Tab-separated table of C-alpha atoms in Angstrom:
chain	number	residue	atom	x	y	z
A	245	UNK	CA	6.307	28.483	-16.866
A	246	UNK	CA	2.757	29.301	-15.797
A	247	UNK	CA	0.925	27.327	-13.142
A	248	UNK	CA	-1.578	25.883	-15.626
A	249	UNK	CA	1.240	24.646	-17.873
A	250	UNK	CA	3.020	23.088	-14.908
A	251	UNK	CA	-0.146	21.327	-13.796
A	252	UNK	CA	-0.785	20.051	-17.324
A	253	UNK	CA	2.805	18.872	-17.746
A	254	UNK	CA	2.775	17.065	-14.394
A	255	UNK	CA	-0.657	15.562	-15.119
A	256	UNK	CA	0.417	14.336	-18.567
A	257	UNK	CA	3.666	12.923	-17.170
A	258	UNK	CA	1.798	10.899	-14.532
A	259	UNK	CA	-0.848	9.855	-17.053
A	260	UNK	CA	1.761	8.828	-19.632
A	261	UNK	CA	3.720	6.842	-17.057
A	262	UNK	CA	0.613	4.998	-15.864
A	263	UNK	CA	-0.510	4.420	-19.459
A	264	UNK	CA	2.865	3.016	-20.412
A	265	UNK	CA	2.917	0.691	-17.411
A	266	UNK	CA	-0.618	-0.556	-18.097
A	267	UNK	CA	-0.067	-1.071	-21.832
A	268	UNK	CA	3.280	-2.750	-21.218
A	269	UNK	CA	1.585	-5.112	-18.774
A	270	UNK	CA	-1.275	-5.819	-21.177
A	271	UNK	CA	1.042	-6.346	-24.153
A	272	UNK	CA	3.111	-8.696	-22.050
A	273	UNK	CA	-0.042	-10.735	-21.314
A	274	UNK	CA	-1.651	-10.616	-24.774
A	275	UNK	CA	0.402	-13.360	-26.399
A	276	UNK	CA	0.365	-15.716	-23.385
A	277	UNK	CA	-3.414	-15.327	-23.112
A	278	UNK	CA	-3.938	-16.174	-26.796
A	279	UNK	CA	-1.605	-19.165	-26.459
A	280	UNK	CA	-3.441	-20.342	-23.349
A	281	UNK	CA	-6.752	-20.116	-25.188
A	282	UNK	CA	-5.320	-22.064	-28.156
A	283	UNK	CA	-3.833	-24.686	-25.812
A	284	UNK	CA	-7.184	-25.158	-24.091
A	285	UNK	CA	-8.822	-25.728	-27.500
A	286	UNK	CA	-6.097	-28.196	-28.513
A	287	UNK	CA	-6.617	-30.167	-25.289
A	288	UNK	CA	-10.317	-30.598	-26.117
A	289	UNK	CA	-9.584	-31.533	-29.712
A	290	UNK	CA	-6.822	-34.002	-28.751
A	291	UNK	CA	-9.054	-35.821	-26.288
A	292	UNK	CA	-11.888	-35.970	-28.834
A	293	UNK	CA	-9.524	-37.426	-31.456
A	294	UNK	CA	-8.143	-39.881	-28.878
A	295	UNK	CA	-11.651	-41.280	-28.349
A	296	UNK	CA	-12.155	-41.584	-32.096
A	297	UNK	CA	-8.879	-43.454	-32.513
A	298	UNK	CA	-9.684	-45.691	-29.510
A	299	UNK	CA	-12.890	-46.842	-31.208
A	300	UNK	CA	-10.841	-48.701	-33.833
A	301	UNK	CA	-8.551	-50.636	-31.512
A	302	UNK	CA	-7.995	-54.328	-32.169
A	303	UNK	CA	-6.749	-56.749	-29.562
A	304	UNK	CA	-5.798	-53.846	-27.328
A	305	UNK	CA	-3.607	-52.225	-29.976
A	306	UNK	CA	-3.969	-48.886	-31.786
A	307	UNK	CA	-4.885	-49.473	-35.414
A	308	UNK	CA	-4.874	-46.702	-38.013
A	309	UNK	CA	-7.488	-47.961	-40.378
A	310	UNK	CA	-7.538	-46.822	-43.995
A	311	UNK	CA	-10.813	-45.027	-43.293
A	312	UNK	CA	-9.297	-43.160	-40.323
A	313	UNK	CA	-6.143	-42.323	-42.275
A	314	UNK	CA	-8.177	-41.022	-45.178
A	315	UNK	CA	-10.394	-38.975	-42.858
A	316	UNK	CA	-7.403	-37.429	-41.102
A	317	UNK	CA	-5.720	-36.654	-44.433
A	318	UNK	CA	-8.916	-35.059	-45.750
A	319	UNK	CA	-9.056	-33.027	-42.524
A	320	UNK	CA	-5.467	-31.794	-43.069
A	321	UNK	CA	-6.242	-30.854	-46.704
A	322	UNK	CA	-9.527	-29.048	-46.074
A	323	UNK	CA	-10.101	-25.654	-47.709
A	324	UNK	CA	-11.716	-23.273	-45.236
A	325	UNK	CA	-13.539	-19.998	-45.602
A	326	UNK	CA	-13.817	-19.012	-41.963
A	327	UNK	CA	-14.160	-15.413	-40.780
A	328	UNK	CA	-12.999	-15.315	-37.165
A	329	UNK	CA	-13.820	-11.860	-35.818
A	330	UNK	CA	-12.595	-10.272	-39.033
A	331	UNK	CA	-9.614	-12.588	-39.608
A	332	UNK	CA	-9.812	-15.022	-42.526
A	333	UNK	CA	-8.807	-18.652	-42.039
A	334	UNK	CA	-8.371	-20.591	-45.327
A	335	UNK	CA	-6.526	-23.783	-44.276
A	336	UNK	CA	-5.973	-26.259	-41.459
A	337	UNK	CA	-2.724	-25.551	-39.632
A	338	UNK	CA	-2.999	-28.279	-36.972
A	339	UNK	CA	-0.383	-31.038	-37.106
A	340	UNK	CA	-1.684	-34.485	-35.970
A	341	UNK	CA	0.351	-37.563	-35.150
A	342	UNK	CA	-0.474	-40.796	-33.317
A	343	UNK	CA	2.072	-42.944	-31.460
A	344	UNK	CA	1.870	-46.388	-29.990
A	345	UNK	CA	2.574	-47.386	-26.371
A	346	UNK	CA	6.342	-47.263	-26.998
A	347	UNK	CA	6.316	-43.783	-28.613
A	348	UNK	CA	6.653	-44.993	-32.234
A	349	UNK	CA	4.769	-42.782	-34.676
A	350	UNK	CA	1.916	-44.714	-36.304
A	351	UNK	CA	0.387	-41.785	-38.189
A	352	UNK	CA	1.648	-38.339	-39.207
A	353	UNK	CA	-0.669	-35.884	-40.972
A	354	UNK	CA	2.372	-34.442	-42.768
A	355	UNK	CA	3.476	-37.915	-43.873
A	356	UNK	CA	7.105	-37.460	-42.797
A	357	UNK	CA	7.631	-38.925	-39.322
A	358	UNK	CA	5.839	-42.308	-39.427
A	359	UNK	CA	7.957	-45.026	-37.874
A	360	UNK	CA	10.127	-42.592	-35.901
A	361	UNK	CA	10.592	-42.792	-32.137
A	362	UNK	CA	8.957	-39.810	-30.383
A	363	UNK	CA	9.124	-41.321	-26.936
A	364	UNK	CA	11.560	-38.627	-25.745
A	365	UNK	CA	9.359	-35.698	-26.754
A	366	UNK	CA	7.667	-34.232	-23.663
A	367	UNK	CA	4.136	-34.453	-25.048
A	368	UNK	CA	4.492	-38.208	-25.659
A	369	UNK	CA	6.855	-38.958	-22.782
A	370	UNK	CA	4.697	-37.306	-20.090
A	371	UNK	CA	1.431	-38.698	-21.445
A	372	UNK	CA	2.799	-42.257	-21.457
A	373	UNK	CA	3.641	-41.692	-17.755
A	374	UNK	CA	0.025	-40.763	-17.052
A	375	UNK	CA	0.644	-37.026	-16.806
A	376	UNK	CA	-0.395	-34.035	-18.883
A	377	UNK	CA	1.899	-33.864	-21.915
A	378	UNK	CA	2.701	-30.666	-23.805
A	379	UNK	CA	5.717	-29.075	-25.489
A	380	UNK	CA	6.771	-26.187	-27.675
A	381	UNK	CA	9.389	-26.845	-30.346
A	382	UNK	CA	10.983	-24.643	-32.990
A	383	UNK	CA	11.372	-26.052	-36.478
A	384	UNK	CA	14.201	-23.527	-36.907
A	385	UNK	CA	16.035	-23.058	-33.573
A	386	UNK	CA	17.181	-19.565	-34.609
A	387	UNK	CA	13.694	-18.304	-35.529
A	388	UNK	CA	11.161	-17.796	-32.662
A	389	UNK	CA	8.405	-17.494	-35.261
A	390	UNK	CA	8.727	-21.183	-36.188
A	391	UNK	CA	7.658	-22.482	-32.785
A	392	UNK	CA	4.902	-25.095	-32.670
A	393	UNK	CA	2.825	-25.871	-29.582
A	394	UNK	CA	1.977	-29.563	-29.090
A	395	UNK	CA	-0.645	-30.991	-26.763
A	396	UNK	CA	-1.131	-34.751	-26.248
A	397	UNK	CA	-4.020	-36.909	-25.051
A	398	UNK	CA	-3.880	-40.604	-24.019
A	399	UNK	CA	-5.588	-43.341	-26.059
A	400	UNK	CA	-7.111	-45.885	-23.675
A	401	UNK	CA	-8.679	-49.281	-24.144
A	402	UNK	CA	-10.491	-50.848	-21.215
A	403	UNK	CA	-8.552	-48.603	-18.857
A	404	UNK	CA	-5.125	-49.365	-20.301
A	405	UNK	CA	-3.026	-46.713	-22.042
A	406	UNK	CA	-2.302	-47.991	-25.562
A	407	UNK	CA	-1.127	-44.840	-27.385
A	408	UNK	CA	-0.964	-41.077	-27.638
A	409	UNK	CA	-2.575	-38.524	-29.935
A	410	UNK	CA	-0.690	-35.231	-30.297
A	411	UNK	CA	-1.973	-32.040	-31.930
A	412	UNK	CA	0.442	-29.272	-32.910
A	413	UNK	CA	-0.478	-25.612	-33.482
A	414	UNK	CA	2.112	-23.398	-35.274
A	415	UNK	CA	2.788	-20.066	-33.631
A	416	UNK	CA	2.349	-18.322	-36.992
A	417	UNK	CA	-1.335	-19.309	-37.026
A	418	UNK	CA	-1.818	-17.656	-33.625
A	419	UNK	CA	0.253	-14.528	-34.330
A	420	UNK	CA	-2.431	-12.667	-36.366
A	421	UNK	CA	-4.750	-12.785	-33.366
A	422	UNK	CA	-1.944	-11.486	-31.115
A	423	UNK	CA	-1.120	-8.707	-33.576
A	424	UNK	CA	-4.769	-7.663	-33.849
A	425	UNK	CA	-5.128	-7.604	-30.052
A	426	UNK	CA	-2.030	-5.427	-29.734
A	427	UNK	CA	-3.246	-3.064	-32.477
A	428	UNK	CA	-6.596	-2.675	-30.782
A	429	UNK	CA	-4.977	-2.142	-27.410
A	430	UNK	CA	-2.676	0.504	-28.907
A	431	UNK	CA	-5.614	2.237	-30.582
A	432	UNK	CA	-7.854	2.195	-27.543
A	433	UNK	CA	-4.952	3.161	-25.263
A	434	UNK	CA	-4.122	6.108	-27.515
A	435	UNK	CA	-7.761	7.205	-27.573
A	436	UNK	CA	-8.022	6.970	-23.786
A	437	UNK	CA	-4.724	8.839	-23.379
A	438	UNK	CA	-5.894	11.545	-25.769
A	439	UNK	CA	-9.235	11.851	-23.974
A	440	UNK	CA	-7.471	12.097	-20.611
A	441	UNK	CA	-5.119	14.724	-22.037
A	442	UNK	CA	-8.093	16.735	-23.283
A	443	UNK	CA	-9.730	16.483	-19.862
A	444	UNK	CA	-6.443	17.570	-18.261
A	445	UNK	CA	-6.198	20.573	-20.601
A	446	UNK	CA	-9.768	21.593	-19.769
A	447	UNK	CA	-9.080	21.200	-16.049
A	448	UNK	CA	-5.839	23.206	-16.269
A	449	UNK	CA	-7.634	25.939	-18.264
A	450	UNK	CA	-10.448	26.045	-15.714
A	451	UNK	CA	-8.088	26.296	-12.754
A	452	UNK	CA	-5.877	28.860	-14.502
A	453	UNK	CA	-8.881	30.994	-15.424
A	454	UNK	CA	-10.073	31.081	-11.830
A	455	UNK	CA	-6.585	31.852	-10.536
A	456	UNK	CA	-6.152	34.591	-13.148
A	457	UNK	CA	-9.332	36.295	-11.970
A	458	UNK	CA	-8.112	36.112	-8.392
A	459	UNK	CA	-4.654	37.419	-9.397
A	460	UNK	CA	-6.106	40.374	-11.303
A	461	UNK	CA	-8.264	41.199	-8.291
A	462	UNK	CA	-5.263	41.080	-5.936
A	463	UNK	CA	-3.169	43.214	-8.309
A	464	UNK	CA	-5.925	45.814	-8.553
A	465	UNK	CA	-6.149	45.954	-4.741
A	466	UNK	CA	-2.354	46.295	-4.500
A	467	UNK	CA	-2.478	49.257	-6.927
A	468	UNK	CA	-4.960	51.062	-4.716
A	469	UNK	CA	-8.068	50.414	-6.782
A	470	UNK	CA	-11.408	49.316	-5.346
A	471	UNK	CA	-12.458	46.436	-7.621
A	472	UNK	CA	-15.468	44.247	-6.993
A	473	UNK	CA	-14.601	40.847	-5.490
A	474	UNK	CA	-14.368	38.065	-8.111
A	475	UNK	CA	-17.520	35.985	-8.399
A	476	UNK	CA	-16.438	32.360	-8.626
A	477	UNK	CA	-18.925	29.556	-9.013
A	478	UNK	CA	-18.667	26.375	-7.011
A	479	UNK	CA	-17.328	25.857	-3.525
A	480	UNK	CA	-13.643	24.980	-3.551
A	481	UNK	CA	-10.310	26.169	-2.165
A	482	UNK	CA	-9.914	28.872	-4.825
A	483	UNK	CA	-13.244	30.436	-3.901
A	484	UNK	CA	-12.328	30.191	-0.212
A	485	UNK	CA	-9.025	31.926	-1.040
A	486	UNK	CA	-10.876	34.674	-2.929
A	487	UNK	CA	-13.171	35.237	0.063
A	488	UNK	CA	-10.165	35.289	2.402
A	489	UNK	CA	-8.393	37.845	0.182
A	490	UNK	CA	-11.545	39.987	0.140
A	491	UNK	CA	-11.857	39.807	3.932
A	492	UNK	CA	-8.152	40.636	4.315
A	493	UNK	CA	-8.546	43.608	1.980
A	494	UNK	CA	-11.421	45.004	4.028
A	495	UNK	CA	-9.567	44.518	7.301
A	496	UNK	CA	-6.473	46.193	5.877
A	497	UNK	CA	-8.545	49.090	4.557
A	498	UNK	CA	-10.131	49.539	7.975
A	499	UNK	CA	-6.732	49.376	9.658
A	500	UNK	CA	-5.226	51.808	7.149
A	501	UNK	CA	-8.074	54.254	7.710
A	502	UNK	CA	-7.625	53.972	11.474
A	503	UNK	CA	-3.861	54.478	11.232
A	504	UNK	CA	-4.281	57.443	8.905
A	505	UNK	CA	-6.837	58.978	11.253
A	506	UNK	CA	-4.543	58.443	14.260
A	507	UNK	CA	-1.580	59.942	12.408
A	508	UNK	CA	-3.642	62.907	11.229
A	509	UNK	CA	-5.093	63.458	14.699
A	510	UNK	CA	-1.746	63.307	16.445
A	511	UNK	CA	-0.138	65.691	13.962
A	512	UNK	CA	-3.035	68.119	14.289
A	513	UNK	CA	-2.933	67.973	18.096
A	514	UNK	CA	0.790	68.620	18.501
A	515	UNK	CA	0.602	72.297	17.527
A	516	UNK	CA	-2.308	73.166	19.889
A	517	UNK	CA	-0.604	71.258	22.693
A	518	UNK	CA	2.635	73.153	22.123
A	519	UNK	CA	0.675	76.415	22.259
A	520	UNK	CA	-1.098	75.350	25.476
A	521	UNK	CA	2.198	74.372	27.077
A	522	UNK	CA	3.818	77.636	26.039
A	523	UNK	CA	0.887	79.636	27.394
A	524	UNK	CA	1.054	77.681	30.653
A	525	UNK	CA	4.765	78.406	31.051
A	526	UNK	CA	4.174	82.130	30.421
A	527	UNK	CA	1.316	82.201	32.929
A	528	UNK	CA	3.465	80.422	35.503
A	529	UNK	CA	6.002	83.244	35.316
A	530	UNK	CA	3.319	85.912	35.768
A	531	UNK	CA	1.151	84.302	38.471
A	532	UNK	CA	2.062	84.935	42.099
A	533	UNK	CA	-0.852	83.197	43.769
A	534	UNK	CA	0.243	79.679	44.990
A	535	UNK	CA	-3.182	78.232	44.141
A	536	UNK	CA	-2.914	79.514	40.586
A	537	UNK	CA	0.617	78.085	40.358
A	538	UNK	CA	-0.817	74.600	40.949
A	539	UNK	CA	-3.176	75.077	38.003
A	540	UNK	CA	-0.476	76.337	35.670
A	541	UNK	CA	1.875	73.498	36.690
A	542	UNK	CA	-0.913	71.020	35.996
A	543	UNK	CA	-1.500	72.542	32.533
A	544	UNK	CA	2.209	72.299	31.704
A	545	UNK	CA	2.500	68.745	33.073
A	546	UNK	CA	-0.582	67.382	31.300
A	547	UNK	CA	0.286	69.048	27.997
A	548	UNK	CA	3.765	67.475	28.218
A	549	UNK	CA	2.197	64.119	29.015
A	550	UNK	CA	-0.177	64.365	26.061
A	551	UNK	CA	2.680	65.358	23.775
A	552	UNK	CA	4.668	62.276	24.825
A	553	UNK	CA	1.594	60.100	24.278
A	554	UNK	CA	1.178	61.484	20.752
A	555	UNK	CA	4.840	60.820	20.010
A	556	UNK	CA	4.420	57.225	21.129
A	557	UNK	CA	1.267	56.815	19.040
A	558	UNK	CA	3.100	58.093	15.967
A	559	UNK	CA	6.030	55.752	16.645
A	560	UNK	CA	3.647	52.822	17.100
A	561	UNK	CA	1.858	53.647	13.829
A	562	UNK	CA	5.180	53.756	11.969
A	563	UNK	CA	6.181	50.373	13.404
A	564	UNK	CA	2.899	48.730	12.432
A	565	UNK	CA	3.271	49.883	8.837
A	566	UNK	CA	6.673	48.219	8.497
A	567	UNK	CA	6.552	44.860	6.664
A	568	UNK	CA	10.252	44.205	7.148
A	569	UNK	CA	13.252	45.943	8.667
A	570	UNK	CA	15.947	47.856	6.759
A	571	UNK	CA	19.445	46.423	6.619
A	572	UNK	CA	20.789	45.181	9.955
A	573	UNK	CA	24.294	45.615	11.279
A	574	UNK	CA	26.354	45.100	14.407
A	575	UNK	CA	25.421	47.718	16.987
A	576	UNK	CA	27.303	48.458	20.218
A	577	UNK	CA	25.109	48.949	23.290
A	578	UNK	CA	27.431	51.124	25.387
A	579	UNK	CA	26.863	54.360	23.354
A	580	UNK	CA	23.084	53.823	23.453
A	581	UNK	CA	23.147	53.404	27.228
A	582	UNK	CA	25.227	56.578	27.571
A	583	UNK	CA	22.730	58.532	25.416
A	584	UNK	CA	19.803	57.278	27.474
A	585	UNK	CA	21.501	58.138	30.793
A	586	UNK	CA	22.246	61.623	29.553
A	587	UNK	CA	18.668	62.211	28.412
A	588	UNK	CA	17.200	60.842	31.667
A	589	UNK	CA	19.753	62.374	34.042
A	590	UNK	CA	17.206	64.376	36.091
A	591	UNK	CA	14.997	61.329	36.660
A	592	UNK	CA	17.965	59.116	37.546
A	593	UNK	CA	19.278	61.734	39.956
A	594	UNK	CA	15.839	62.195	41.515
A	595	UNK	CA	15.689	58.501	42.461
A	596	UNK	CA	19.469	58.135	42.980
A	597	UNK	CA	19.620	55.291	40.432
A	598	UNK	CA	22.706	53.877	38.753
A	599	UNK	CA	22.985	51.910	35.500
A	600	UNK	CA	25.181	48.867	35.013
A	601	UNK	CA	25.586	47.682	31.443
A	602	UNK	CA	27.899	45.898	28.989
A	603	UNK	CA	30.902	47.736	27.623
A	604	UNK	CA	31.749	45.844	24.432
A	605	UNK	CA	28.681	43.738	23.689
A	606	UNK	CA	27.056	44.095	20.241
A	607	UNK	CA	23.772	42.973	18.708
A	608	UNK	CA	22.851	42.112	15.100
A	609	UNK	CA	19.935	44.550	14.742
A	610	UNK	CA	18.424	47.466	12.894
A	611	UNK	CA	19.825	50.455	14.830
A	612	UNK	CA	16.855	52.852	14.921
A	613	UNK	CA	14.241	50.342	16.087
A	614	UNK	CA	16.640	48.722	18.570
A	615	UNK	CA	17.325	52.111	20.141
A	616	UNK	CA	13.580	52.689	20.479
A	617	UNK	CA	13.117	49.252	22.095
A	618	UNK	CA	16.047	49.705	24.506
A	619	UNK	CA	14.912	53.176	25.589
A	620	UNK	CA	11.377	51.913	26.251
A	621	UNK	CA	12.673	48.969	28.311
A	622	UNK	CA	14.889	51.299	30.346
A	623	UNK	CA	12.110	53.883	30.806
A	624	UNK	CA	9.792	51.142	32.043
A	625	UNK	CA	12.437	49.852	34.463
A	626	UNK	CA	13.166	53.404	35.704
A	627	UNK	CA	9.495	54.052	36.541
A	628	UNK	CA	9.247	51.022	38.809
A	629	UNK	CA	12.796	50.959	40.261
A	630	UNK	CA	13.287	51.475	43.988
A	631	UNK	CA	15.230	54.625	44.916
A	632	UNK	CA	18.935	53.992	45.363
A	633	UNK	CA	18.886	50.734	43.341
A	634	UNK	CA	20.695	49.758	40.130
A	635	UNK	CA	19.295	49.118	36.655
A	636	UNK	CA	21.099	46.158	35.109
A	637	UNK	CA	21.485	45.612	31.349
A	638	UNK	CA	22.985	42.299	30.193
A	639	UNK	CA	23.521	40.521	26.866
A	640	UNK	CA	23.806	36.725	26.661
A	641	UNK	CA	24.193	34.278	23.747
A	642	UNK	CA	22.556	30.851	23.676
A	643	UNK	CA	21.320	28.489	20.971
A	644	UNK	CA	21.805	30.926	18.088
A	645	UNK	CA	19.959	33.716	19.903
A	646	UNK	CA	20.994	36.851	21.771
A	647	UNK	CA	19.077	37.988	24.830
A	648	UNK	CA	19.053	41.657	25.856
A	649	UNK	CA	17.750	41.761	29.433
A	650	UNK	CA	16.883	44.846	31.514
A	651	UNK	CA	16.413	44.128	35.232
A	652	UNK	CA	15.288	46.465	38.003
A	653	UNK	CA	14.733	46.068	41.732
A	654	UNK	CA	11.244	47.051	42.777
A	655	UNK	CA	7.644	45.841	42.980
A	656	UNK	CA	6.875	42.655	41.068
A	657	UNK	CA	4.096	42.272	38.510
A	658	UNK	CA	0.887	40.642	39.801
A	659	UNK	CA	0.172	37.220	38.316
A	660	UNK	CA	-3.030	38.388	36.641
A	661	UNK	CA	-1.111	41.116	34.759
A	662	UNK	CA	1.940	39.127	33.578
A	663	UNK	CA	0.283	37.998	30.355
A	664	UNK	CA	-1.063	41.471	29.592
A	665	UNK	CA	1.764	43.908	30.318
A	666	UNK	CA	2.791	44.001	26.630
A	667	UNK	CA	-0.735	44.711	25.403
A	668	UNK	CA	-1.386	48.101	23.896
A	669	UNK	CA	-2.688	50.746	26.396
A	670	UNK	CA	-2.382	48.317	29.331
A	671	UNK	CA	-0.289	49.662	32.204
A	672	UNK	CA	0.182	49.368	35.946
A	673	UNK	CA	0.657	52.331	38.295
A	674	UNK	CA	4.195	52.899	39.550
A	675	UNK	CA	4.685	53.806	43.248
A	676	UNK	CA	3.928	57.515	43.632
A	677	UNK	CA	3.314	57.964	39.910
A	678	UNK	CA	0.334	57.942	37.550
A	679	UNK	CA	-0.244	55.267	34.924
A	680	UNK	CA	1.782	55.433	31.711
A	681	UNK	CA	0.413	55.333	28.156
A	682	UNK	CA	0.744	51.542	28.026
A	683	UNK	CA	2.497	51.704	24.644
A	684	UNK	CA	6.150	51.177	25.666
A	685	UNK	CA	6.217	47.387	25.978
A	686	UNK	CA	3.749	47.071	23.074
A	687	UNK	CA	6.298	48.832	20.847
A	688	UNK	CA	9.085	46.578	22.151
A	689	UNK	CA	6.992	43.500	21.313
A	690	UNK	CA	6.378	44.851	17.795
A	691	UNK	CA	10.094	45.516	17.285
A	692	UNK	CA	10.947	42.006	18.524
A	693	UNK	CA	8.504	40.501	16.005
A	694	UNK	CA	10.025	42.559	13.161
A	695	UNK	CA	13.457	41.159	14.097
A	696	UNK	CA	12.077	37.608	14.201
A	697	UNK	CA	12.412	37.462	17.977
A	698	UNK	CA	10.194	37.818	21.043
A	699	UNK	CA	9.656	39.800	24.223
A	700	UNK	CA	9.590	38.050	27.596
A	701	UNK	CA	8.606	39.769	30.872
A	702	UNK	CA	8.857	37.999	34.224
A	703	UNK	CA	9.413	38.534	37.916
A	704	UNK	CA	12.669	37.979	39.748
A	705	UNK	CA	13.175	37.502	43.491
A	706	UNK	CA	13.226	41.259	44.110
A	707	UNK	CA	12.004	42.904	40.912
A	708	UNK	CA	11.234	42.485	37.210
A	709	UNK	CA	13.284	41.346	34.214
A	710	UNK	CA	12.236	42.241	30.630
A	711	UNK	CA	14.113	40.251	27.956
A	712	UNK	CA	14.312	41.031	24.251
A	713	UNK	CA	15.322	37.768	22.520
A	714	UNK	CA	16.697	38.229	18.972
A	715	UNK	CA	18.340	35.998	16.341
A	716	UNK	CA	22.124	36.083	16.636
A	717	UNK	CA	22.507	36.878	12.901
């Protein structure tokens, strides 16, 4: 699934969930709100009717006069032609009854309950106690649609409560207003949801279009083309990403050109250097003058030194081009140490150095790069080791890591140089020797990073310890 589709799906899911929660909340409140509004209207009407009935009291008693009875009956039988916000109302649905101070019904607009005792109904019972009286009763207990809401008001004469007027509103007369409110809410909610969905689709299309342009640009760069950077309007993270990709491309192109130039230069220089060295060796055999011998030895030595420097530069260039290492495996260190001792036998013999290393220890590494790192660590230790001392190679395991440490006895590293010894082309002079190329520890640091590890160089009490810390695998 594409990113734009995922964004749209997630956006619509969140929007739908919020919409459902809001509409569910509103629908849950629609009917109670309409009922509350109807109850408030009934309270006003009941109190108005209570005052009308109180005007006909005689000797402190409620009297339903023929005129009042006739008026209330005409009210119940009225034909209406009311248009309430688009809903037609053709008849009076309000039920009116009046009770005396004991709860006996004195008047019933339906003409069925006169003379009955309503003193136990909440609307009458609470009002006779001086409280607000209201109730909801179903005419058919099994049918919620038959509920009727009653509201009562006290009839008073000279401050004394002498009766109760109750008005009843059937739920069926309120339901059309509830249904219309729910229909309108559903319609408006659907329209809002559709509009939000359209906005989400436009936003997803806009984001996808910008990302597609950036993706095509990156693919073209990866295929070696030189496309123009995408021109994106507005200032946002996608434009910042496009500018970062463009800057990265230019830096990589500059680095690639530099690496290619270095590789080409080193390859081109190796043949002339080999010829110079060969000519120097031939001249050394023919020259008998001691002064001339010094010159020929210098030519041979410097050509050898330059050749080693070129080899290191080529090795460094190959390491920097690696994005990841080939397959790793368990590698024993003892054979590598033996190979290094054999290749450096003249130098070890010259300084009377010995090597002490592990016999059965293994590391989870890529063999070729680990050999290069180990040889560079040992070469560095050999250059600075005191004559007659021992080079120590140890392997330790701790916390899911393996530490390959090479320790020599000799001069320590000055404090100002500790943080820089692994920088490229930075080197310190060894006693009685010239400076090295400064690429050995830089290559070790690069190999450690490719393995997901690190290089640590520090002083000991009588020398230097260089540690290559690698994941245990």
